[in-house]
XYZ file of C-alpha atoms in Angstrom:
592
model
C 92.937 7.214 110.473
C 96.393 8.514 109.843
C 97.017 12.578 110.119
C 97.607 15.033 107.597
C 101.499 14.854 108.630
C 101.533 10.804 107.394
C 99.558 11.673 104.244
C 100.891 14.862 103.083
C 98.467 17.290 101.719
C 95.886 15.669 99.988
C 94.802 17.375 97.027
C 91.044 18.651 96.478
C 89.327 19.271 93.244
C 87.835 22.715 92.226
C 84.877 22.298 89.803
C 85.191 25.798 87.857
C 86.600 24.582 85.197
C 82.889 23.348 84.683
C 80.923 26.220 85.896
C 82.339 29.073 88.625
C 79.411 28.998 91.277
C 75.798 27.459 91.448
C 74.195 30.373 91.343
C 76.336 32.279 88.757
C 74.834 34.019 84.776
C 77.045 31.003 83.515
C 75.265 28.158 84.582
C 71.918 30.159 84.749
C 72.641 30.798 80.936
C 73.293 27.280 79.829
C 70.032 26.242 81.012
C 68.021 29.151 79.141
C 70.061 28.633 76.699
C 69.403 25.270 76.815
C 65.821 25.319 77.230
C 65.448 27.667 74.332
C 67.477 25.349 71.507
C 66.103 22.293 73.113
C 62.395 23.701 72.189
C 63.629 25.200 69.053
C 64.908 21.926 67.652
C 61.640 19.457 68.676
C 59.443 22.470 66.791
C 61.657 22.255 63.838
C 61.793 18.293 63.715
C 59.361 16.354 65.558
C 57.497 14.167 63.237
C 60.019 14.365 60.347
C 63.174 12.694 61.516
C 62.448 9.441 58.897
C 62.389 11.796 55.819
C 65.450 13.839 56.529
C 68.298 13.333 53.971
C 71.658 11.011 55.156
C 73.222 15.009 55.593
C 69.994 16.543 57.337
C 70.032 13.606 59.941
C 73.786 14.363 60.785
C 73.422 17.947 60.639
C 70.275 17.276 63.164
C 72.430 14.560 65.106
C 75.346 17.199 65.642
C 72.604 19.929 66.911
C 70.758 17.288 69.629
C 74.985 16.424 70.890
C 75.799 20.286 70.688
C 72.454 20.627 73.347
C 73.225 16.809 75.285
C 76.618 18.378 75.888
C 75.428 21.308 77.706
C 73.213 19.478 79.790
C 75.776 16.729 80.368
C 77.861 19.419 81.548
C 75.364 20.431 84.079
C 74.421 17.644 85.922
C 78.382 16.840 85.808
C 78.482 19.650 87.900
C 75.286 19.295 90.241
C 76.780 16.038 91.312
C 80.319 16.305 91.880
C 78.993 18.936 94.236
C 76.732 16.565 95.714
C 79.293 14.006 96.021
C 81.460 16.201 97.989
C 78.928 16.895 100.626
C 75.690 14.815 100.634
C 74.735 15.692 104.390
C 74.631 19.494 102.926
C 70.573 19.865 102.547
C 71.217 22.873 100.324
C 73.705 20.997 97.922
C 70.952 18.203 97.699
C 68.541 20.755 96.865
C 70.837 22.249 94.270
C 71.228 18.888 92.974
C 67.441 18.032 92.723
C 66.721 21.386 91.277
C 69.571 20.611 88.450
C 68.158 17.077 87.760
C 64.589 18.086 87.557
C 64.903 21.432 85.143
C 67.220 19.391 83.290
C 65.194 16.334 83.277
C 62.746 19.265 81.698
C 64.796 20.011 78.860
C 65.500 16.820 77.747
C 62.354 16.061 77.247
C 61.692 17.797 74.667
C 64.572 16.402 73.066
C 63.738 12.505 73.342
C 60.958 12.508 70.271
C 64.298 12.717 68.204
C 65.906 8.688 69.711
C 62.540 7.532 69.439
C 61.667 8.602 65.652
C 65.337 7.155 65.085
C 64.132 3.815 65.931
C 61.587 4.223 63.981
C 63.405 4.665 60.686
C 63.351 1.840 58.132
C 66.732 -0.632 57.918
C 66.814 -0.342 54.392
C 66.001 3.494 54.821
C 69.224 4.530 57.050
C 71.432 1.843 55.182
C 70.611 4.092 52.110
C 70.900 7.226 53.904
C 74.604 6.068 55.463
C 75.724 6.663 52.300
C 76.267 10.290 53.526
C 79.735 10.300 54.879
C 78.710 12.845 57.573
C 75.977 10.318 58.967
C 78.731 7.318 58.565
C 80.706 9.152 61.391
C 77.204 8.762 63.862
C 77.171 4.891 62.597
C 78.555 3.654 65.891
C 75.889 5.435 68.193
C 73.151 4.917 65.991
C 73.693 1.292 66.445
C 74.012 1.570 70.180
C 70.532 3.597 69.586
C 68.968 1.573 67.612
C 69.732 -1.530 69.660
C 66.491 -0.477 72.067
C 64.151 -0.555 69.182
C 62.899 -3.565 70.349
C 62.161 -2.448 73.731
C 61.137 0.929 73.196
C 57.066 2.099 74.197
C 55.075 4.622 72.467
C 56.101 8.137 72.657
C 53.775 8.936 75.081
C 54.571 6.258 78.150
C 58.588 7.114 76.813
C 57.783 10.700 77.717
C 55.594 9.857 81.256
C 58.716 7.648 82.166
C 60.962 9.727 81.462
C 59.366 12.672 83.198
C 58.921 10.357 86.561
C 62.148 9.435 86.895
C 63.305 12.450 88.876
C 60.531 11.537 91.577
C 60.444 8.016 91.222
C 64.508 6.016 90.600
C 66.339 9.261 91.216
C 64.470 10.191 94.371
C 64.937 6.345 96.275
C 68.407 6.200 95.270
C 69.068 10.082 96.015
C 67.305 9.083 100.003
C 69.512 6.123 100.082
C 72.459 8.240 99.004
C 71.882 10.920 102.052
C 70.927 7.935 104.231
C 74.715 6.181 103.961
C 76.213 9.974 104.160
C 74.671 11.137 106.933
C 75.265 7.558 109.017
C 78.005 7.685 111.750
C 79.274 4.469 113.067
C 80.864 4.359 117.401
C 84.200 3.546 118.038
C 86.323 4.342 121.106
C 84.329 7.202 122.145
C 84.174 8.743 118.292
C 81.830 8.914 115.124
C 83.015 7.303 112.234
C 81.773 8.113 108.651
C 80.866 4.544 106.486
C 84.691 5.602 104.723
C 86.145 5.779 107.650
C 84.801 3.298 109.875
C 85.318 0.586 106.746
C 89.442 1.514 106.684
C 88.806 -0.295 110.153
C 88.219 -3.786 109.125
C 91.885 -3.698 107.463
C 93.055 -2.587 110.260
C 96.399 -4.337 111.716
C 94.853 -5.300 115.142
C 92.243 -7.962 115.213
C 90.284 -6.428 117.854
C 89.861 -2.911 116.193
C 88.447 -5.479 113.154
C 85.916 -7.066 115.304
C 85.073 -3.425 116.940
C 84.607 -2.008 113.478
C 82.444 -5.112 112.263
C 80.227 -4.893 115.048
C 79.911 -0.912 115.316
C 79.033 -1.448 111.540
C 76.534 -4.095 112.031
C 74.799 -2.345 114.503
C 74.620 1.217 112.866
C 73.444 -0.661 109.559
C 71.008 -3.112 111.142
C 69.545 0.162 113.174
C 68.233 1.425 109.557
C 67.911 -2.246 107.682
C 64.498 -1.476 107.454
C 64.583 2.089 105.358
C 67.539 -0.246 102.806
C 64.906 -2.758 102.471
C 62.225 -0.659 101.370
C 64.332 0.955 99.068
C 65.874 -2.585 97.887
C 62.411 -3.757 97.493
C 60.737 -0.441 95.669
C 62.992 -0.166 93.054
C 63.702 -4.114 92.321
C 59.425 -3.798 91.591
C 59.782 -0.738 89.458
C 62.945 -2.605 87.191
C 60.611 -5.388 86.807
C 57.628 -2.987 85.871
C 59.761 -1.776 83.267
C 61.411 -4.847 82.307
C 57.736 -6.242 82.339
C 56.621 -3.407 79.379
C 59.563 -3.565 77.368
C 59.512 -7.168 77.692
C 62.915 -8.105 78.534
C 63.669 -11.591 78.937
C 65.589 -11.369 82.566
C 66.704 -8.680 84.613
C 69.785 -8.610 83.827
C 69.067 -8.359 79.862
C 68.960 -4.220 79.480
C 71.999 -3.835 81.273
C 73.592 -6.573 78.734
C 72.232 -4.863 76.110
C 73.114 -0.939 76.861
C 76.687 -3.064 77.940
C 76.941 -3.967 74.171
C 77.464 -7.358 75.328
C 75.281 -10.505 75.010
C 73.201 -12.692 77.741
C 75.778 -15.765 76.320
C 78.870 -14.007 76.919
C 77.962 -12.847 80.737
C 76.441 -15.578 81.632
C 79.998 -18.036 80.433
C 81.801 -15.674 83.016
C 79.843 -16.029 86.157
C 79.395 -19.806 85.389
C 83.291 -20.181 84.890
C 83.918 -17.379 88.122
C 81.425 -19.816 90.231
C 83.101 -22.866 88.994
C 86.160 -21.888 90.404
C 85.190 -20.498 93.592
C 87.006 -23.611 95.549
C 90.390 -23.341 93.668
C 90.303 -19.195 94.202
C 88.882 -17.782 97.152
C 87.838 -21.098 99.322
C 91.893 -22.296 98.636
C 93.134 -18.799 99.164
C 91.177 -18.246 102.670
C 92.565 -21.489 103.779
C 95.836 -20.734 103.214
C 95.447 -17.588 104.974
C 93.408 -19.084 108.199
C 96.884 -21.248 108.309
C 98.862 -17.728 108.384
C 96.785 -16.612 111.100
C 97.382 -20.019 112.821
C 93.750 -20.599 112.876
C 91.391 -22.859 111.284
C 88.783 -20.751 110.203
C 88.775 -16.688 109.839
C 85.919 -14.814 111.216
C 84.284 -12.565 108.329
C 86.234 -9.254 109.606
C 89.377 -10.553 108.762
C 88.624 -11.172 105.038
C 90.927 -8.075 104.782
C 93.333 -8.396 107.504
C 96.920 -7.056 106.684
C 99.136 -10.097 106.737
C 101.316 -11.169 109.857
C 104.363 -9.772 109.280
C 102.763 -6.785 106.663
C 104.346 -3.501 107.914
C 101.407 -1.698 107.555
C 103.034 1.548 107.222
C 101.252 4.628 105.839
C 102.396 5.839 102.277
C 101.927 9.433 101.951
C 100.155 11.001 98.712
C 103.391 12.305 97.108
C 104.653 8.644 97.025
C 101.282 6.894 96.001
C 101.130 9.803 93.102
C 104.720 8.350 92.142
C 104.415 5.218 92.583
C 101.021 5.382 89.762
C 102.598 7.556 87.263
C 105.998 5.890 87.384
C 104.666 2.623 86.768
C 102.656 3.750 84.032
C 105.035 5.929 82.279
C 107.173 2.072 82.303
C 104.605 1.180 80.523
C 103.927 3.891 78.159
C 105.121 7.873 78.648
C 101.882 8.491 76.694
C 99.642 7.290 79.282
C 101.865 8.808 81.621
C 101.662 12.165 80.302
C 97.895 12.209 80.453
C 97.658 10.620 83.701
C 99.745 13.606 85.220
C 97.437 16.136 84.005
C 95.320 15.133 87.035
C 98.106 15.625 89.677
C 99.263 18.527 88.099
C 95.728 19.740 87.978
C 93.059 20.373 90.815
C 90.917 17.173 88.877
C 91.423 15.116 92.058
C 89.458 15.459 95.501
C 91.339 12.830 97.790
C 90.106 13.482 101.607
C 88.200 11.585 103.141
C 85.372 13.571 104.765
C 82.370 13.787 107.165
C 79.387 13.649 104.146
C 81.067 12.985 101.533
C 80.644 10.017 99.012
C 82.239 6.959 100.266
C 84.624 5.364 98.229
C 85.762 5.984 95.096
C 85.226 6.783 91.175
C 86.094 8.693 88.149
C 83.817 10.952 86.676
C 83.903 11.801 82.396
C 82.009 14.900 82.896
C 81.620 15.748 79.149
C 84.726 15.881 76.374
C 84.335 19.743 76.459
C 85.846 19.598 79.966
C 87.793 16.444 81.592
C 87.176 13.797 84.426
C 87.656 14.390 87.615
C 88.327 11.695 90.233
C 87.101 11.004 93.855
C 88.758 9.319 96.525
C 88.760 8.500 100.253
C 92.528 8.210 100.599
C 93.756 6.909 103.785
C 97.560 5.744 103.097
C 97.064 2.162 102.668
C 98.475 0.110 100.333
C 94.656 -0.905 98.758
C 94.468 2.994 98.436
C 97.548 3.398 96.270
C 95.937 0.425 94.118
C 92.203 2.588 93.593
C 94.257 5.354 92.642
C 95.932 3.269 90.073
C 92.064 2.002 89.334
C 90.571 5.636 89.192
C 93.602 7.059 86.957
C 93.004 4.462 84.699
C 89.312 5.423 84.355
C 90.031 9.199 83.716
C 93.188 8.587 81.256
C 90.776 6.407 79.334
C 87.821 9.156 79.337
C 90.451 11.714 78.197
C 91.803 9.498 75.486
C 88.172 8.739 74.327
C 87.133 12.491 74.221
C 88.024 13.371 70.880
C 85.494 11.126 70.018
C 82.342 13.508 70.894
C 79.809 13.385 73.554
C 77.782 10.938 72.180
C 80.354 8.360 70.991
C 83.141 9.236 73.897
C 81.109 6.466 76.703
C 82.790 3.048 76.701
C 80.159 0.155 77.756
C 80.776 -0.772 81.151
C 81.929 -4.106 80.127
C 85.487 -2.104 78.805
C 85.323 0.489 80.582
C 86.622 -1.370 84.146
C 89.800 -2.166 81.277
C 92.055 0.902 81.597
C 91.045 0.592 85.813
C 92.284 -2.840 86.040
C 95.154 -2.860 83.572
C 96.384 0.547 85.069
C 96.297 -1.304 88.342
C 97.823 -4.464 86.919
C 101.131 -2.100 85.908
C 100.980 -0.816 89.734
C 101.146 -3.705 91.439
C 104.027 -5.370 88.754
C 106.003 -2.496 89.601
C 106.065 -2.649 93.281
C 106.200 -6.216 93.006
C 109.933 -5.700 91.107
C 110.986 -3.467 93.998
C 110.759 -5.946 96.471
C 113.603 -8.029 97.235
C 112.662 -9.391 100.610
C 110.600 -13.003 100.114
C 108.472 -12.026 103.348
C 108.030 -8.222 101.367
C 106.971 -10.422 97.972
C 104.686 -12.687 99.751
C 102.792 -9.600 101.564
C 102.416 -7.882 97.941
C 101.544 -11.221 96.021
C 98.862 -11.577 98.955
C 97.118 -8.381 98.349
C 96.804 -8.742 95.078
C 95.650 -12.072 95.406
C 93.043 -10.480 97.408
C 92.418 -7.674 95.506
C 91.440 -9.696 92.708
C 89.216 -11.693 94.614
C 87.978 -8.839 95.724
C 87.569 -7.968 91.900
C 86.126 -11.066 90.806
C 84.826 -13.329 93.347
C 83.095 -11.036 95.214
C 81.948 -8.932 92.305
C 80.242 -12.138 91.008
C 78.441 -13.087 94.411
C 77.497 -9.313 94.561
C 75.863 -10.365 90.833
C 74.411 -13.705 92.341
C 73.054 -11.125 95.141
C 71.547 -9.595 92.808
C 70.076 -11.980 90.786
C 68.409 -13.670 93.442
C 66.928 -11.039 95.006
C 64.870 -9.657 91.579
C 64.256 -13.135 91.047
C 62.741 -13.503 94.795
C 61.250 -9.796 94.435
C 58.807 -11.029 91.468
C 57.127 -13.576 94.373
C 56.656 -10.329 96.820
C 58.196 -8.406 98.590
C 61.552 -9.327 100.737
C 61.659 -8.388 104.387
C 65.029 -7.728 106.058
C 65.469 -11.330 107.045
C 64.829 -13.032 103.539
C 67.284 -10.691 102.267
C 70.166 -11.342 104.936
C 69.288 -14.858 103.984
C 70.061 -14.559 100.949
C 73.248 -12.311 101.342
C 74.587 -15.284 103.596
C 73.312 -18.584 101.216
C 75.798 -16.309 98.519
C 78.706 -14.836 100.810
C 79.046 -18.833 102.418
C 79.268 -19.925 98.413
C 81.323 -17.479 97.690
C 84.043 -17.326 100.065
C 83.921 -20.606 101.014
C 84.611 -23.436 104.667
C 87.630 -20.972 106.173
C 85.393 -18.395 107.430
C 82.801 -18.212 110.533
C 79.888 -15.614 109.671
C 78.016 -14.302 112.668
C 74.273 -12.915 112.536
C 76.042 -9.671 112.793
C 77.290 -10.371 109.503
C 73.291 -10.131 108.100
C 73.179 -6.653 107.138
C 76.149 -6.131 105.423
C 74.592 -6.381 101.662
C 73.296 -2.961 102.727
C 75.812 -0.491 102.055
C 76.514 -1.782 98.540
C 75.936 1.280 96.107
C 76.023 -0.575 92.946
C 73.263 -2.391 93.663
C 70.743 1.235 94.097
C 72.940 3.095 91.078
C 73.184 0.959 88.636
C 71.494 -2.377 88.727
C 73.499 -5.483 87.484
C 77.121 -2.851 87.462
C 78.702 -5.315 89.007
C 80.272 -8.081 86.780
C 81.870 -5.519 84.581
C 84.412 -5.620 87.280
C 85.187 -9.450 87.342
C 84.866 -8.550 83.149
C 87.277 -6.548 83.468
C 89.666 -8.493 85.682
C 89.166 -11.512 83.895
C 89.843 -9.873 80.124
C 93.066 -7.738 81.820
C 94.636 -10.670 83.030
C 94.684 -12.112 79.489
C 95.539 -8.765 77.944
C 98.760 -8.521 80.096
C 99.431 -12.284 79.113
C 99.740 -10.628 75.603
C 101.718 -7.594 76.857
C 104.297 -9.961 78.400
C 104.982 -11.934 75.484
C 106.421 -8.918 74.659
C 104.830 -8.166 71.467
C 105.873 -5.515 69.305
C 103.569 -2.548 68.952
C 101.141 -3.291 72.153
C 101.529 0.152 73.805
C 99.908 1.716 70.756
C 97.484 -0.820 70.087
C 96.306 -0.466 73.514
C 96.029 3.153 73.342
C 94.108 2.802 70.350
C 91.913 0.710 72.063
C 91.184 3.556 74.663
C 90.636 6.178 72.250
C 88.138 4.381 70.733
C 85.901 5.215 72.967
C 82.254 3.639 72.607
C 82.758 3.205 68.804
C 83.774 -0.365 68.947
C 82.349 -3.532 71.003
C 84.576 -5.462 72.301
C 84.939 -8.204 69.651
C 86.465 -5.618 67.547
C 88.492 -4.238 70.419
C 90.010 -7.335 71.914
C 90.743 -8.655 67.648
C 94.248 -6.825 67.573
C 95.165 -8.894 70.429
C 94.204 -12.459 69.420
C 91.470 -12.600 72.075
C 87.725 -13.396 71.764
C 85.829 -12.531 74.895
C 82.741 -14.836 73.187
C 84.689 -17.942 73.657
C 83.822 -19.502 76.746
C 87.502 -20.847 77.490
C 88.706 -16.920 77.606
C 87.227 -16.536 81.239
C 88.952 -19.684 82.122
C 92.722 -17.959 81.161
C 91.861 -14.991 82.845
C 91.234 -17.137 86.017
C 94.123 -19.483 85.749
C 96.562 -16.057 86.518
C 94.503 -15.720 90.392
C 95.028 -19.345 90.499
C 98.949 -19.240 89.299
C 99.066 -16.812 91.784
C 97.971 -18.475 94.737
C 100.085 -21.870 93.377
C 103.136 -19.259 94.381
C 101.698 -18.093 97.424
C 100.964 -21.778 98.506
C 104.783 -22.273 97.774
C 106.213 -19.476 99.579
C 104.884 -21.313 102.919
């Protein structure tokens, strides 16, 4: 790991600007405060919602986002502190406490979604007359979306009650479990960051060390990942089960504002072209290595001839804002509020989360970003990513708390288009073809990284729910099934070892947020078209892009993408986005 006199002093985020202390009369007072308004408004409501007036439901709307806020605020808080230290057993205890009293409060707020759904169509078309209600149009349809799926008031209000000893408590122990892991190497203790920076490492040995200190550590506690794997894949399909979804997959679709159709043309098209993507691409690279097959450590290898130098923070931060302000001194401007701002924690750190993400926190505040910055070039490109992430939450704040949240589908936009700029930049700066080739190569694998391996993450995941509903999956069935999809994936170049088993382990996504995943390859895929637009030079696409941003969560993405010509419904629009990785690697191929 490079020292602090490579890096430069890494900046680290302080969290007042949300609340001063844990254990100060300002946070104390939002939750009695809180708790108080939050009782106030069910007693005042509950079992009247449907005959409110078009004004009365706004007014009442405003009032439950005034209280959401608040609370949003709050467990903002509880878990950027948790983030920064999970191995802390008083910061997890902090954090449960936060999540369970305000798990409390919002329960007596959720009769008010649930009478929502309840309300007539013809009813709330009449009552959307009321220009005050019109403004809540776009999260009452996000709202009303569930109606379908929704239970009586009574299991909504059990469920919702468990959840802080039943979802949050599994992925809170498998949270603690990755933080507090340390991994040998050469007489040290590596955190998972840490010991991960390994395999893209220069030296194929340290690679192989890495791999194997990993495999062992993980493969030491496959057991406790399985159990969690397996307990929570049962409860999704308990709950799938009673709210009778038609796949797993279908309520993250749905709260993704995107249909079954749509994500189900991308990972068929994504799958499709594994062999011209990443089982061409690994080739070539097995020929670079003047071997005929990789072995799976060297997936990220740094090129031959790549200099591997460390790039300190100072010229990463650069690097990110000067390519964006080339692309718009808007974006720019917001995206140094974070630098110029203590909204960014950037060490990487014994217990800390590993790698990286941008937080909204609530529009009453602003995001803050974590990292696990280590001076590679991969790390100047997730800055690029997590800047992107908080310039969009900024830009969508004006839109309120409950209308401010971008489906994940759009969201990974701003990430991958803000890294898209990045990478064109550099790219110009280089004038030396071995310099090019080194760059064009990391972003080839970057978006591989991004799309292939986002969508056998999704296959992963797929499988395993589907496998779960037969019983549940011991260790070995589900290394099976991480290999059947990592050998499909990635394709003939590479050699995969046993050791190789446990790595589907240490995935987050799959414990936090079931089915995350393709919104990355979405992302990727609907970027790479975007840009097509933005280098055809058309007039006016800086703005209409920032428009897009500031939308927020008011607009799906049909109406988004419109301004730009694209459709993300058409099945041949994942097929564009894919024929850039593939142009890509034609040049690579070329460069030989």
């Amino acid at each position: 790991m490079p020292d602090a006199s490579t890096l430069g002093p890494l900046p680290q985020w302080d969290l007042a600007d949300l609340y001063p202390s844990p254990d100060g009369p300002e946070l104390a007072g939002d939750l009695e405060r809180s708790a108080d308004k939050a009782k106030s408004f069910r007693a005042s409501l509950e079992g009247k919602v449907a005959g409110l007036s078009g004004a009365d439901l706004a007014a009442a709307i405003a009032e439950y986002e005034a209280i959401e806020e608040v609370l949003g605020r709050i467990m903002s808080y509880a878990h950027l502190r948790y983030a920064g230290d999970m191995s802390d057993p008083e910061i997890g205890k902090f954090y449960q406490s936060m999540q369970e009293k305000v798990n409390a409060i919002s329960t007596e707020l959720l009769f008010f979604t649930l009478e929502i759904n309840r309300i007539a169509e013809a009813d709330l078309a009449a009552k959307m007359d009321d220009p005050a209600l019109a403004h809540y149009a776009p999260w009452l349809r996000e709202v009303r979306a569930f109606r379908d799926h929704q239970l009586s008031d009574e299991l909504e209000q059990m469920l919702h009650e468990k959840y802080v000893a039943g979802r949050a408590a599994w992925t809170r122990l498998f949270d603690e479990t990755m933080a507090r892991l340390r991994f040998p190497f050469d007489g040290e203790t590596l955190t998972t960051s840490e010991i991960l920076d390994k395999l893209s490492h220069r030296d194929g040995a340290v690679r192989k060390k890495a791999a194997e200190s990993l495999s062992q550590v993980l493969g030491e506690n496959v057991g406790l990942f399985a159990l969690i794997t397996n307990t929570l894949a049962k409860d999704k399909a308990i709950d799938d089960k009673w709210r009778h979804y038609k796949r797993p997959i279908s309520g993250r679709n749905l709260s993704n504002a995107v249909e079954d159709e749509v994500v189900d043309a991308l990972v068929e098209a994504v799958r499709d072209a594994y062999p011209k993507l990443s089982h061409r691409y690994y080739a070539i690279k097995a020929k670079w290595f003047g071997r005929d097959k990789l072995d799976y450590w060297d997936r990220n290898a740094p090129l031959p001839n790549d200099d591997d130098a460390s790039i300190s923070w100072e010229t990463a931060r650069d690097t990110v804002l000067d390519a964006y302000a080339a692309f718009s001194p808007d974006l720019a401007a917001v995206g140094r509020r974070f630098f110029d701002n203590p909204w960014i924690d950037a060490p990487a750190r014994p217990g800390k989360a590993s790698g990286a993400f941008a937080h909204p926190t609530v529009p009453a505040a602003h995001p803050y970003l974590l990292l696990n910055y280590q001076g590679k070039t991969r790390d100047v490109m997730t800055l690029a990513h997590e800047l992107g992430h908080g310039v969009h939450q900024v830009l969508a704040g004006p839109q309120g708390h409950l209308m401010s949240d971008t489906p994940l589908t759009l969201a990974e936009t701003a990430s991958v288009f803000g890294e898209m700029l990045t990478f064109r930049s550099l790219l110009a700066q280089r004038t030396d073809p071995a310099q090019r080739k080194v760059m064009l190569a990391g972003k080839v694998e970057d978006m591989l990284n991004t799309v292939v391996r986002q969508i056998a993450f999704h296959t992963f995941e797929e499988r395993v729910h589907d496998a779960r509903a037969e019983g549940e999956l011991t260790p070995t069935q589900l290394g099976d099934i991480w290999m059947e999809v990592q050998r499909e994936s990635l394709g003939p170049a590479f050699n995969f070892e046993d050791s190789y088993r446990v790595f589907w382990s240490y995935i987050p996504h799959f414990i936090h947020s079931p089915f995350y995943v393709y919104a990355y390859a979405f992302g990727d895929c609907l970027v790479n078209s975007l840009y097509a637009v933005y280098q055809d030079a058309e007039q006016g696409f800086a703005k209409k892009y920032l428009d897009m941003l500031k939308a927020g969560g008011t607009m799906r993405h049909k109406e988004l993408l419109a301004p730009f010509g694209l459709d993300a419904s058409d099945p041949a629009f994942w097929s564009k986005g894919l024929t850039v990785i593939e142009g890509m690697i034609d040049e690579l191929e070329q460069m030989d």
